[in-house]
Amino acid sequence: FRLFDPNQAIYTLEVSSSVRVGYDSEVVGVFHHVSRHLSDRANRQAVAWNALGARWLKQYARQTTTLDVDAELTKVVARAFVDYNWIGELGLSLRHPLNGRVAVFAQGAARMFTVDGSVPNRGTQTGGVAEAGIRLRGTGGVLELFAGVEKRVDAYELEREPERWVLAGFRLLSR
C-alpha cells in the first residue's frame, strides 16, 4: 500500500474502428476495458470487465435542430467481480440553437446489463441518465449548464445495488 492514494472511480480504455454508412451514419467496432478502482492502492478485489461489440451512430437534422442517436451492444468477454453477460446502451442527444451563441439541449442514455446468474436473486439490470440544459458558446470554448437525474447500476464498486441521484453542474468544452 502507498502513502499517497489518489482516488479514481471508473476508467475505460477503448479501441475502435469505424466506417461511414451514407452521409449521416457510422458503424463502429469496439473493444473496451472498464476498471473500477477504490483507489490507486493495490486492490484487494478487482472490479473490471472487457467487452467486444458494435456501435451505431446516426444524426437526424431538421432545419437547425439535431438529434444524435448512439446505440451499442457488447458481449462481456472477461470479467472480475461483475456478473454481466451483455451490455446494451441507447443514447439520444437533442440540440436546438436559440441564436448564434445560445442553445438548449436535452440528452439521455438507457443501459441494460444481462447477467449470468452467479449472484442469487439478481436479474437483468437497467439504468440510465437524463439531463437538460443551456449551452453558451464563447470565442474560446463552450459552457454547458445542466440539471438531470441518474439511476446507476452497481453504483458502488463492491455493492451490487443501483443508486439514484439528482444532478446539477457545468461542463467546459472546446468549441
mmCIF file of N, CA and C in Angstrom, residues 23-76:
data_model
loop_
_atom_site.group_PDB
_atom_site.id
_atom_site.type_symbol
_atom_site.label_atom_id
_atom_site.label_comp_id
_atom_site.label_asym_id
_atom_site.label_seq_id
_atom_site.Cartn_x
_atom_site.Cartn_y
_atom_site.Cartn_z
ATOM 1 N N TYR A 23 -24.352 9.487 -45.591
ATOM 2 C CA TYR A 23 -23.953 10.831 -45.184
ATOM 3 C C TYR A 23 -23.984 11.030 -43.674
ATOM 4 N N ASP A 24 -24.911 10.359 -42.981
ATOM 5 C CA ASP A 24 -25.163 10.700 -41.584
ATOM 6 C C ASP A 24 -25.127 9.516 -40.622
ATOM 7 N N SER A 25 -24.519 8.394 -41.014
ATOM 8 C CA SER A 25 -24.440 7.220 -40.141
ATOM 9 C C SER A 25 -23.021 6.692 -40.079
ATOM 10 N N GLU A 26 -22.751 5.974 -38.994
ATOM 11 C CA GLU A 26 -21.436 5.376 -38.813
ATOM 12 C C GLU A 26 -21.619 4.072 -38.042
ATOM 13 N N VAL A 27 -20.893 3.039 -38.452
ATOM 14 C CA VAL A 27 -20.878 1.759 -37.753
ATOM 15 C C VAL A 27 -19.487 1.588 -37.165
ATOM 16 N N VAL A 28 -19.435 1.201 -35.891
ATOM 17 C CA VAL A 28 -18.172 1.160 -35.152
ATOM 18 C C VAL A 28 -18.005 -0.219 -34.517
ATOM 19 N N GLY A 29 -16.842 -0.805 -34.682
ATOM 20 C CA GLY A 29 -16.468 -1.992 -33.925
ATOM 21 C C GLY A 29 -15.710 -1.522 -32.693
ATOM 22 N N VAL A 30 -16.053 -2.051 -31.512
ATOM 23 C CA VAL A 30 -15.431 -1.579 -30.271
ATOM 24 C C VAL A 30 -14.955 -2.740 -29.416
ATOM 25 N N PHE A 31 -13.864 -2.500 -28.736
ATOM 26 C CA PHE A 31 -13.394 -3.361 -27.648
ATOM 27 C C PHE A 31 -13.043 -2.419 -26.518
ATOM 28 N N HIS A 32 -13.672 -2.607 -25.372
ATOM 29 C CA HIS A 32 -13.273 -1.746 -24.274
ATOM 30 C C HIS A 32 -13.123 -2.497 -22.962
ATOM 31 N N HIS A 33 -12.241 -1.926 -22.158
ATOM 32 C CA HIS A 33 -11.935 -2.419 -20.822
ATOM 33 C C HIS A 33 -12.428 -1.374 -19.835
ATOM 34 N N VAL A 34 -13.246 -1.784 -18.879
ATOM 35 C CA VAL A 34 -13.712 -0.893 -17.819
ATOM 36 C C VAL A 34 -13.111 -1.391 -16.517
ATOM 37 N N SER A 35 -12.495 -0.478 -15.777
ATOM 38 C CA SER A 35 -11.900 -0.815 -14.494
ATOM 39 C C SER A 35 -12.440 0.139 -13.448
ATOM 40 N N ARG A 36 -12.904 -0.410 -12.345
ATOM 41 C CA ARG A 36 -13.459 0.409 -11.262
ATOM 42 C C ARG A 36 -12.562 0.247 -10.047
ATOM 43 N N HIS A 37 -11.897 1.327 -9.667
ATOM 44 C CA HIS A 37 -10.957 1.301 -8.550
ATOM 45 C C HIS A 37 -11.514 2.044 -7.355
ATOM 46 N N LEU A 38 -11.206 1.547 -6.171
ATOM 47 C CA LEU A 38 -11.482 2.304 -4.960
ATOM 48 C C LEU A 38 -10.386 3.340 -4.746
ATOM 49 N N SER A 39 -9.187 3.034 -5.189
ATOM 50 C CA SER A 39 -8.045 3.958 -5.126
ATOM 51 C C SER A 39 -6.929 3.360 -5.951
ATOM 52 N N ASP A 40 -5.782 4.022 -5.985
ATOM 53 C CA ASP A 40 -4.641 3.505 -6.731
ATOM 54 C C ASP A 40 -3.831 2.478 -5.936
ATOM 55 N N ARG A 41 -4.228 2.212 -4.724
ATOM 56 C CA ARG A 41 -3.537 1.184 -3.950
ATOM 57 C C ARG A 41 -3.738 -0.181 -4.606
ATOM 58 N N ALA A 42 -3.013 -1.113 -4.119
ATOM 59 C CA ALA A 42 -3.259 -2.492 -4.588
ATOM 60 C C ALA A 42 -4.695 -2.857 -4.219
ATOM 61 N N ASN A 43 -5.466 -3.302 -5.163
ATOM 62 C CA ASN A 43 -6.867 -3.633 -4.912
ATOM 63 C C ASN A 43 -6.964 -5.031 -4.325
ATOM 64 N N ARG A 44 -7.726 -5.155 -3.246
ATOM 65 C CA ARG A 44 -7.963 -6.477 -2.670
ATOM 66 C C ARG A 44 -8.937 -7.261 -3.533
ATOM 67 N N GLN A 45 -9.863 -6.566 -4.194
ATOM 68 C CA GLN A 45 -10.830 -7.196 -5.081
ATOM 69 C C GLN A 45 -10.879 -6.404 -6.383
ATOM 70 N N ALA A 46 -10.487 -7.026 -7.476
ATOM 71 C CA ALA A 46 -10.567 -6.359 -8.770
ATOM 72 C C ALA A 46 -12.032 -6.268 -9.204
ATOM 73 N N VAL A 47 -12.407 -5.137 -9.782
ATOM 74 C CA VAL A 47 -13.745 -4.944 -10.349
ATOM 75 C C VAL A 47 -13.513 -4.413 -11.765
ATOM 76 N N ALA A 48 -13.739 -5.275 -12.771
ATOM 77 C CA ALA A 48 -13.406 -4.887 -14.140
ATOM 78 C C ALA A 48 -14.124 -5.806 -15.121
ATOM 79 N N TRP A 49 -14.208 -5.343 -16.374
ATOM 80 C CA TRP A 49 -14.712 -6.201 -17.439
ATOM 81 C C TRP A 49 -14.189 -5.735 -18.790
ATOM 82 N N ASN A 50 -14.102 -6.681 -19.716
ATOM 83 C CA ASN A 50 -13.753 -6.414 -21.104
ATOM 84 C C ASN A 50 -14.969 -6.765 -21.951
ATOM 85 N N ALA A 51 -15.258 -5.914 -22.929
ATOM 86 C CA ALA A 51 -16.435 -6.147 -23.772
ATOM 87 C C ALA A 51 -16.078 -5.899 -25.236
ATOM 88 N N LEU A 52 -16.681 -6.688 -26.112
ATOM 89 C CA LEU A 52 -16.456 -6.613 -27.547
ATOM 90 C C LEU A 52 -17.817 -6.479 -28.224
ATOM 91 N N GLY A 53 -17.933 -5.514 -29.146
ATOM 92 C CA GLY A 53 -19.228 -5.348 -29.793
ATOM 93 C C GLY A 53 -19.250 -4.302 -30.875
ATOM 94 N N ALA A 54 -20.443 -3.754 -31.080
ATOM 95 C CA ALA A 54 -20.653 -2.793 -32.168
ATOM 96 C C ALA A 54 -21.460 -1.603 -31.667
ATOM 97 N N ARG A 55 -21.234 -0.473 -32.325
ATOM 98 C CA ARG A 55 -21.946 0.766 -32.033
ATOM 99 C C ARG A 55 -22.447 1.342 -33.347
ATOM 100 N N TRP A 56 -23.627 1.916 -33.319
ATOM 101 C CA TRP A 56 -24.209 2.566 -34.493
ATOM 102 C C TRP A 56 -24.508 4.004 -34.124
ATOM 103 N N LEU A 57 -24.025 4.938 -34.945
ATOM 104 C CA LEU A 57 -24.228 6.365 -34.725
ATOM 105 C C LEU A 57 -24.996 6.940 -35.911
ATOM 106 N N LYS A 58 -25.976 7.779 -35.615
ATOM 107 C CA LYS A 58 -26.744 8.408 -36.684
ATOM 108 C C LYS A 58 -27.182 9.782 -36.213
ATOM 109 N N GLN A 59 -27.166 10.739 -37.159
ATOM 110 C CA GLN A 59 -27.635 12.085 -36.853
ATOM 111 C C GLN A 59 -28.821 12.422 -37.738
ATOM 112 N N TYR A 60 -29.853 12.948 -37.102
ATOM 113 C CA TYR A 60 -31.030 13.446 -37.803
ATOM 114 C C TYR A 60 -31.019 14.960 -37.646
ATOM 115 N N ALA A 61 -31.218 15.675 -38.741
ATOM 116 C CA ALA A 61 -31.235 17.135 -38.694
ATOM 117 C C ALA A 61 -32.491 17.647 -39.368
ATOM 118 N N ARG A 62 -33.091 18.640 -38.737
ATOM 119 C CA ARG A 62 -34.251 19.306 -39.312
ATOM 120 C C ARG A 62 -34.088 20.787 -39.046
ATOM 121 N N GLN A 63 -33.884 21.530 -40.100
ATOM 122 C CA GLN A 63 -33.562 22.950 -40.010
ATOM 123 C C GLN A 63 -32.360 23.122 -39.085
ATOM 124 N N THR A 64 -32.503 23.749 -37.936
ATOM 125 C CA THR A 64 -31.345 23.970 -37.058
ATOM 126 C C THR A 64 -31.276 22.974 -35.903
ATOM 127 N N THR A 65 -32.290 22.132 -35.738
ATOM 128 C CA THR A 65 -32.329 21.179 -34.630
ATOM 129 C C THR A 65 -31.703 19.861 -35.066
ATOM 130 N N THR A 66 -30.885 19.277 -34.166
ATOM 131 C CA THR A 66 -30.256 17.982 -34.460
ATOM 132 C C THR A 66 -30.572 16.976 -33.360
ATOM 133 N N LEU A 67 -30.687 15.727 -33.776
ATOM 134 C CA LEU A 67 -30.851 14.606 -32.859
ATOM 135 C C LEU A 67 -29.777 13.591 -33.209
ATOM 136 N N ASP A 68 -28.928 13.279 -32.242
ATOM 137 C CA ASP A 68 -27.901 12.254 -32.406
ATOM 138 C C ASP A 68 -28.347 10.993 -31.683
ATOM 139 N N VAL A 69 -28.226 9.851 -32.365
ATOM 140 C CA VAL A 69 -28.576 8.552 -31.803
ATOM 141 C C VAL A 69 -27.309 7.716 -31.734
ATOM 142 N N ASP A 70 -27.106 7.058 -30.592
ATOM 143 C CA ASP A 70 -25.927 6.230 -30.355
ATOM 144 C C ASP A 70 -26.420 4.922 -29.734
ATOM 145 N N ALA A 71 -26.380 3.820 -30.472
ATOM 146 C CA ALA A 71 -26.818 2.516 -29.970
ATOM 147 C C ALA A 71 -25.627 1.573 -29.940
ATOM 148 N N GLU A 72 -25.488 0.833 -28.859
ATOM 149 C CA GLU A 72 -24.333 -0.050 -28.700
ATOM 150 C C GLU A 72 -24.761 -1.367 -28.070
ATOM 151 N N LEU A 73 -24.167 -2.458 -28.539
ATOM 152 C CA LEU A 73 -24.365 -3.770 -27.942
ATOM 153 C C LEU A 73 -23.003 -4.442 -27.851
ATOM 154 N N THR A 74 -22.646 -4.867 -26.632
ATOM 155 C CA THR A 74 -21.352 -5.523 -26.431
ATOM 156 C C THR A 74 -21.537 -6.816 -25.639
ATOM 157 N N LYS A 75 -20.683 -7.773 -25.932
ATOM 158 C CA LYS A 75 -20.610 -9.040 -25.207
ATOM 159 C C LYS A 75 -19.453 -8.947 -24.228
ATOM 160 N N VAL A 76 -19.718 -9.237 -22.970
ATOM 161 C CA VAL A 76 -18.653 -9.231 -21.965
ATOM 162 C C VAL A 76 -17.841 -10.508 -22.156
#
